[in-house]
Amino acid sequence: MAWTLAVAQILAYAQAVVFFGWSGIWSASEIAVPGMMAFVAVGALIASQRVHNRLGWLLLLAPLPVTINVLIDEYAMLSVLHGVSLPFVGPAQWIVNWGWTPIVGSFAIILARFPEGRMPRGWRFIDWLACGGTILLAVGLGIAGAGPGNNAFAVRTVPSVAGAALFAGSALLAVAMLGAAALLLQRYRHGDSKLRSQLKWILLAAIAIALASVYMAVVEVAFRTPFGEAMLPSTVVLVIMPVAIGVAVLRHQLFDIDLIVNRTLVYVLLTAILGGLYIGVIELVQRLFVLYTGETSDTAIVITAFIVAAAFTPIQKWVDGTLERRFGGRDAAARVDRISSSMQSVVRVIDPHRVAHWLVDELVRAFEAEGGVLYLRAH
């Protein structure tokens, strides 16, 4: 059943991509199709591998309203863009305005049930907040899309009612997401190493989505980029969330997450620092050129590039060292190097079997493994 639902939705999205490409329609909503496919595929995989974990079914069914909405959108586009005479085109366009909203409310519901698919007692309010916010969001979009008509009372009230519903719905969804984040934090604080590693995969996905959101805001505000184009990275990184959930729930290469998070933080901070350095230096050099020559010069770009290139390695080492001191001991490979450096100084004066036990214990802790074996040569 899981794979039947998954294949049906993936085929619907695939033909939608063909239709949108044929019609020349490409916007953020259409580019979000790979993200929806990822939700469906990972949901089917979890539902088939972890039968009693409801999280798989939630991931599988969450994109279903979007799937139906895409098909309705195609129906309306056949009439609007291609001149096909079809009934109920107006209602179809109206449904398209709000039919996708359940996917937004499902995010908090899914995260609150990570990783076992169960909601603990006392946290059910997250479901109610998410459902209420989704309903208000859909109502607001539905009222705004319906149009005020010729009624003078509607002209005055519909915009305010739609705006209030949109604001209230967005607020409830935001509170639901905060509640889900608080629940994940509580699980992290009281969980074992395996659960913490699972939650770190969600942290990694959250970092990627947050960076894409920051990019969207900066590009839209600073460069006046159209909202659909600015939102493009956010729709692309949507794929990361179901993939992270799938890796965490199925526990595939689970304990590689420490190194991945470490490298991600290093290069995110490095990019931010070098970007700020580039902007600051080029602005300073350009001002100096204007001060002494009266005009700007392309030489400032060359000078800035050399300065940033020279600063790359020292800044990278500084960021690496800072994160290592702050989150030290989490890189298993570095810990193995430290262990091996101390081995030669003690191996000649201590019983080899005692050293072997110590080495296995250290490596088990380094890799957060369940056990380890070391084979010794004779004598």
Coordinates of C-alpha atoms in Angstrom, one line a residue:
M1 CA 0.0 0.0 0.0
A2 CA 2.8 2.4 0.9
W3 CA 4.7 1.9 -2.4
T4 CA 1.4 2.1 -4.4
L5 CA 0.6 5.5 -2.9
A6 CA 4.2 6.6 -3.4
V7 CA 4.4 5.6 -7.1
A8 CA 1.0 7.1 -7.8
Q9 CA 2.1 10.5 -6.3
I10 CA 5.6 10.4 -8.0
L11 CA 4.0 9.7 -11.4
A12 CA 1.6 12.6 -10.8
Y13 CA 4.5 14.9 -10.0
A14 CA 6.5 13.7 -13.0
Q15 CA 3.7 14.4 -15.5
A16 CA 3.2 17.8 -13.8
V17 CA 6.9 18.6 -14.4
V18 CA 6.3 17.7 -18.1
F19 CA 3.1 19.8 -18.2
F20 CA 4.7 22.9 -16.6
G21 CA 7.7 22.6 -18.9
W22 CA 5.5 22.4 -21.9
S23 CA 3.4 25.3 -20.7
G24 CA 6.5 27.4 -19.9
I25 CA 5.5 27.9 -16.2
W26 CA 8.4 27.7 -13.8
S27 CA 8.0 29.2 -10.3
A28 CA 8.9 28.3 -6.8
S29 CA 5.8 26.1 -6.4
E30 CA 6.7 24.1 -9.4
I31 CA 10.3 23.7 -8.4
A32 CA 9.2 22.4 -5.0
V33 CA 8.1 19.2 -6.8
P34 CA 11.4 17.4 -6.1
G35 CA 10.9 18.1 -2.4
M36 CA 7.5 16.6 -2.5
M37 CA 8.8 13.6 -4.3
A38 CA 11.5 13.2 -1.6
F39 CA 8.8 13.3 1.1
V40 CA 6.8 10.6 -0.7
A41 CA 9.8 8.3 -1.4
V42 CA 11.2 8.5 2.1
G43 CA 7.8 8.0 3.6
A44 CA 7.2 4.9 1.6
L45 CA 10.7 3.6 2.6
I46 CA 10.1 4.1 6.3
A47 CA 6.5 2.8 6.2
S48 CA 7.7 -0.4 4.5
Q49 CA 10.8 -0.9 6.7
R50 CA 9.4 0.3 10.0
V51 CA 5.8 -0.8 9.8
H52 CA 4.8 0.4 13.3
N53 CA 6.4 3.8 12.9
R54 CA 3.6 6.3 12.0
L55 CA 6.2 8.8 10.9
G56 CA 6.6 7.0 7.5
W57 CA 2.8 7.3 6.8
L58 CA 2.8 10.9 7.8
L59 CA 5.7 11.7 5.4
L60 CA 3.9 9.7 2.7
L61 CA 0.5 11.3 3.1
A62 CA 1.6 14.9 3.9
P63 CA 2.3 15.8 0.2
L64 CA -1.1 14.3 -0.9
P65 CA -2.9 17.7 -0.8
V66 CA -0.2 19.2 -2.8
T67 CA -0.5 16.3 -5.4
I68 CA -4.2 16.9 -5.7
N69 CA -3.6 20.7 -5.9
V70 CA -1.1 20.3 -8.7
L71 CA -3.6 18.2 -10.7
I72 CA -6.3 20.9 -10.2
D73 CA -3.8 23.6 -11.2
E74 CA -3.1 21.7 -14.4
Y75 CA -6.8 21.4 -15.1
A76 CA -7.2 25.2 -14.7
M77 CA -4.1 25.9 -16.9
L78 CA -5.5 23.8 -19.7
S79 CA -8.3 26.3 -20.0
V80 CA -6.5 29.5 -19.2
L81 CA -3.3 29.0 -21.2
H82 CA -4.2 26.5 -23.8
G83 CA -7.8 27.5 -24.6
V84 CA -9.4 24.2 -23.8
S85 CA -13.1 24.6 -22.9
L86 CA -13.6 23.1 -19.5
P87 CA -16.3 23.5 -16.8
F88 CA -15.6 24.8 -13.3
V89 CA -12.3 26.5 -14.1
G90 CA -13.1 29.4 -11.7
P91 CA -13.6 27.1 -8.7
A92 CA -10.5 25.2 -9.7
Q93 CA -8.4 28.3 -9.7
W94 CA -9.9 29.3 -6.3
I95 CA -9.0 25.9 -4.8
V96 CA -5.4 26.2 -6.1
N97 CA -5.0 29.3 -3.9
W98 CA -5.4 27.4 -0.6
G99 CA -5.4 23.6 -1.4
W100 CA -1.7 23.2 -0.7
T101 CA -1.8 24.6 2.9
P102 CA -2.0 21.2 4.8
I103 CA 1.7 20.5 3.9
V104 CA 2.7 23.6 6.0
G105 CA 0.9 22.4 9.1
S106 CA 2.3 18.9 8.7
F107 CA 5.8 20.0 9.3
A108 CA 5.3 20.6 13.1
I109 CA 3.2 17.4 13.4
I110 CA 6.0 15.3 11.7
L111 CA 8.8 16.8 13.8
A112 CA 6.9 16.4 17.0
R113 CA 6.7 12.6 16.3
F114 CA 10.4 12.2 15.4
P115 CA 11.9 9.6 15.5
E116 CA 9.5 6.9 16.8
G117 CA 6.3 8.3 15.4
R118 CA 4.6 8.8 18.8
M119 CA 3.5 12.0 20.4
P120 CA 4.2 12.0 24.2
R121 CA 1.4 13.0 26.7
G122 CA 1.2 16.7 27.4
W123 CA 2.3 17.7 23.9
R124 CA -0.9 17.1 22.0
F125 CA -1.4 20.9 21.8
I126 CA 1.1 20.9 18.9
D127 CA -1.3 19.0 16.7
W128 CA -4.2 21.3 17.6
L129 CA -2.1 24.4 16.9
A130 CA -0.9 23.0 13.6
C131 CA -4.4 22.0 12.5
G132 CA -5.9 25.3 13.7
G133 CA -3.2 27.3 11.9
T134 CA -3.6 25.4 8.7
I135 CA -7.4 25.9 8.7
L136 CA -7.1 29.7 9.4
L137 CA -4.4 29.9 6.7
A138 CA -6.6 28.2 4.2
V139 CA -9.6 30.3 5.1
G140 CA -7.6 33.5 4.7
L141 CA -6.2 32.5 1.3
G142 CA -9.7 31.2 0.3
I143 CA -11.3 34.5 1.2
A144 CA -8.6 36.6 -0.5
G145 CA -8.9 34.4 -3.6
A146 CA -12.7 34.6 -3.8
G147 CA -12.7 38.4 -4.5
P148 CA -14.9 41.0 -2.9
G149 CA -17.5 40.9 -5.7
N150 CA -19.9 43.9 -6.0
N151 CA -21.1 43.9 -2.5
A152 CA -20.0 47.1 -0.7
F153 CA -19.9 45.4 2.7
A154 CA -17.7 42.7 1.2
V155 CA -15.3 45.2 -0.2
R156 CA -14.8 46.7 3.3
T157 CA -14.7 43.4 5.2
V158 CA -13.1 40.7 3.1
P159 CA -9.6 42.1 3.0
S160 CA -9.5 42.7 6.7
V161 CA -11.0 39.2 7.5
A162 CA -8.5 37.5 5.1
G163 CA -5.6 39.4 6.6
A164 CA -6.6 38.6 10.1
A165 CA -7.1 34.9 9.3
L166 CA -3.7 34.8 7.5
F167 CA -2.0 36.5 10.4
A168 CA -3.6 34.3 13.0
G169 CA -3.0 31.1 11.0
S170 CA 0.7 32.0 10.5
A171 CA 1.1 32.8 14.3
L172 CA -0.4 29.4 15.3
L173 CA 1.8 27.6 12.9
A174 CA 4.8 29.4 14.2
V175 CA 3.9 28.5 17.8
A176 CA 3.4 24.9 16.7
M177 CA 6.9 24.8 15.2
L178 CA 8.4 26.3 18.4
G179 CA 6.5 23.6 20.4
A180 CA 7.9 20.9 18.1
A181 CA 11.4 22.4 18.5
A182 CA 11.1 22.4 22.3
L183 CA 10.0 18.8 22.3
L184 CA 13.0 17.8 20.2
L185 CA 15.2 19.7 22.6
Q186 CA 13.7 17.8 25.5
R187 CA 14.3 14.5 23.8
Y188 CA 17.9 15.5 23.0
R189 CA 18.6 16.4 26.7
H190 CA 17.2 13.1 28.0
G191 CA 18.1 10.8 25.1
D192 CA 21.0 8.4 24.7
S193 CA 23.8 8.7 22.2
K194 CA 21.8 7.0 19.4
L195 CA 18.8 9.4 19.8
R196 CA 21.1 12.4 19.9
S197 CA 22.7 11.4 16.7
Q198 CA 19.3 11.0 15.1
L199 CA 18.3 14.5 16.3
K200 CA 21.5 15.9 14.9
W201 CA 20.4 14.9 11.4
I202 CA 17.3 17.1 11.9
L203 CA 19.6 19.9 13.1
L204 CA 21.7 19.6 9.9
A205 CA 18.5 19.9 7.8
A206 CA 17.3 22.8 9.9
I207 CA 20.7 24.6 9.4
A208 CA 20.3 24.2 5.6
I209 CA 16.7 25.4 5.6
A210 CA 17.7 28.4 7.8
L211 CA 20.6 29.4 5.5
A212 CA 18.3 29.2 2.5
S213 CA 15.7 31.4 4.3
V214 CA 18.4 33.9 5.2
Y215 CA 19.5 33.9 1.5
M216 CA 15.9 34.5 0.4
A217 CA 15.4 37.5 2.7
V218 CA 18.8 39.1 1.9
V219 CA 18.4 38.6 -1.9
E220 CA 14.8 39.8 -1.9
V221 CA 15.5 42.9 0.2
A222 CA 19.0 43.9 -0.9
F223 CA 18.9 43.1 -4.6
R224 CA 15.1 43.5 -5.2
T225 CA 14.9 40.0 -6.6
P226 CA 11.4 38.7 -7.3
F227 CA 10.0 36.6 -4.5
G228 CA 9.7 33.5 -6.7
E229 CA 13.3 33.6 -7.7
A230 CA 14.5 34.5 -4.2
M231 CA 12.6 31.5 -2.8
L232 CA 14.2 29.1 -5.2
P233 CA 17.0 27.8 -2.8
S234 CA 14.3 27.3 -0.1
T235 CA 12.3 25.0 -2.3
V236 CA 15.4 23.1 -3.4
V237 CA 16.7 22.5 0.1
L238 CA 13.2 21.2 1.0
V239 CA 14.6 17.8 -0.2
I240 CA 17.1 17.8 2.7
M241 CA 14.4 17.5 5.4
P242 CA 12.9 14.1 4.4
V243 CA 16.3 12.7 3.5
A244 CA 17.6 13.6 7.0
I245 CA 14.5 12.0 8.6
G246 CA 15.0 8.9 6.5
V247 CA 18.7 8.5 7.4
A248 CA 17.9 9.1 11.1
V249 CA 14.9 6.8 11.4
L250 CA 16.5 4.0 9.3
R251 CA 19.9 4.6 11.2
H252 CA 21.9 4.5 8.0
Q253 CA 25.5 5.8 8.6
L254 CA 23.9 7.4 11.7
F255 CA 27.1 8.3 13.5
D256 CA 28.8 10.1 10.7
I257 CA 26.6 13.1 11.7
D258 CA 29.2 14.6 14.1
L259 CA 31.8 15.0 11.4
I260 CA 29.1 16.3 8.9
V261 CA 27.8 18.9 11.3
N262 CA 31.4 20.0 12.2
R263 CA 32.3 20.5 8.6
T264 CA 29.1 22.2 7.8
L265 CA 29.5 24.7 10.7
V266 CA 33.2 25.3 9.7
Y267 CA 32.4 26.2 6.1
V268 CA 29.2 28.1 6.9
L269 CA 31.2 30.3 9.3
L270 CA 34.1 30.5 7.0
T271 CA 31.9 31.6 4.1
A272 CA 30.2 34.2 6.3
I273 CA 33.5 35.6 7.6
L274 CA 35.2 35.7 4.1
G275 CA 32.0 37.3 2.6
G276 CA 32.0 40.0 5.2
L277 CA 35.7 40.5 4.8
Y278 CA 35.3 40.8 1.0
I279 CA 32.5 43.4 1.2
G280 CA 34.4 45.4 3.8
V281 CA 37.8 45.4 2.1
I282 CA 36.4 46.2 -1.4
E283 CA 34.4 49.1 0.1
L284 CA 37.4 50.5 1.9
V285 CA 39.7 50.2 -1.2
Q286 CA 37.1 51.8 -3.5
R287 CA 36.8 54.7 -1.1
L288 CA 40.6 55.1 -1.0
F289 CA 40.7 55.1 -4.8
V290 CA 37.9 57.7 -5.0
L291 CA 39.7 59.8 -2.3
Y292 CA 43.1 59.8 -4.1
T293 CA 42.1 59.5 -7.8
G294 CA 38.5 60.8 -7.9
E295 CA 37.0 57.6 -9.4
T296 CA 36.5 53.9 -8.7
S297 CA 38.9 51.3 -10.1
D298 CA 38.7 47.6 -11.0
T299 CA 42.0 47.2 -9.2
A300 CA 40.1 47.2 -6.0
I301 CA 38.6 43.9 -6.9
V302 CA 42.0 42.4 -7.6
I303 CA 43.4 43.7 -4.4
T304 CA 40.4 42.4 -2.4
A305 CA 40.6 39.0 -4.1
F306 CA 44.3 38.6 -3.1
I307 CA 43.5 39.7 0.5
V308 CA 40.7 37.2 0.8
A309 CA 42.7 34.4 -0.7
A310 CA 45.6 35.0 1.7
A311 CA 43.2 35.1 4.7
F312 CA 41.4 31.8 3.7
T313 CA 43.8 29.3 5.4
P314 CA 44.4 31.3 8.6
I315 CA 40.7 31.9 9.1
Q316 CA 39.8 28.3 8.4
K317 CA 42.3 27.1 11.0
W318 CA 41.0 29.6 13.5
V319 CA 37.4 28.5 12.9
D320 CA 38.4 24.8 13.1
G321 CA 40.3 25.3 16.3
T322 CA 37.4 27.3 17.9
L323 CA 34.8 24.7 17.1
E324 CA 37.2 21.9 18.2
R325 CA 37.6 23.6 21.6
R326 CA 33.9 24.3 21.9
F327 CA 32.7 20.9 20.6
G328 CA 35.9 19.0 21.1
G329 CA 36.0 15.2 21.4
R330 CA 33.2 14.6 18.8
D331 CA 35.5 13.9 15.8
A332 CA 36.1 10.2 16.0
A333 CA 39.1 10.3 13.6
A334 CA 40.8 13.0 15.6
R335 CA 40.3 11.1 18.7
V336 CA 41.8 8.0 17.2
D337 CA 44.9 10.0 16.2
R338 CA 45.2 11.2 19.8
I339 CA 44.9 7.7 21.1
S340 CA 47.5 6.4 18.7
S341 CA 50.0 9.1 19.6
S342 CA 50.0 8.0 23.2
M343 CA 50.1 4.2 22.5
Q344 CA 53.9 3.9 21.9
S345 CA 54.7 5.6 25.2
V346 CA 52.9 3.0 27.2
V347 CA 52.8 -0.2 25.2
R348 CA 56.3 -1.3 26.3
V349 CA 55.7 -0.9 30.0
I350 CA 52.1 -2.2 30.4
D351 CA 50.6 -5.6 29.9
P352 CA 49.6 -5.9 26.2
H353 CA 46.2 -7.3 27.1
R354 CA 45.5 -4.4 29.4
V355 CA 46.5 -2.0 26.6
A356 CA 44.2 -3.9 24.2
H357 CA 41.3 -3.6 26.5
W358 CA 41.9 0.1 27.0
L359 CA 42.3 0.7 23.2
V360 CA 39.0 -1.1 22.4
D361 CA 37.1 0.8 25.1
E362 CA 38.4 4.1 23.8
L363 CA 37.5 3.3 20.2
V364 CA 34.0 2.1 21.2
R365 CA 33.4 5.5 23.0
A366 CA 35.0 7.4 20.1
F367 CA 32.7 5.9 17.5
E368 CA 29.7 5.5 19.9
A369 CA 29.6 1.8 18.9
E370 CA 27.9 -0.9 20.8
G371 CA 31.0 -3.0 21.0
G372 CA 34.4 -3.8 19.5
V373 CA 36.9 -6.6 18.9
L374 CA 40.7 -6.4 18.6
Y375 CA 42.6 -9.5 17.4
L376 CA 46.2 -9.9 18.9
R377 CA 49.0 -11.8 17.4
A378 CA 50.5 -14.7 19.4
H379 CA 52.4 -13.5 22.6

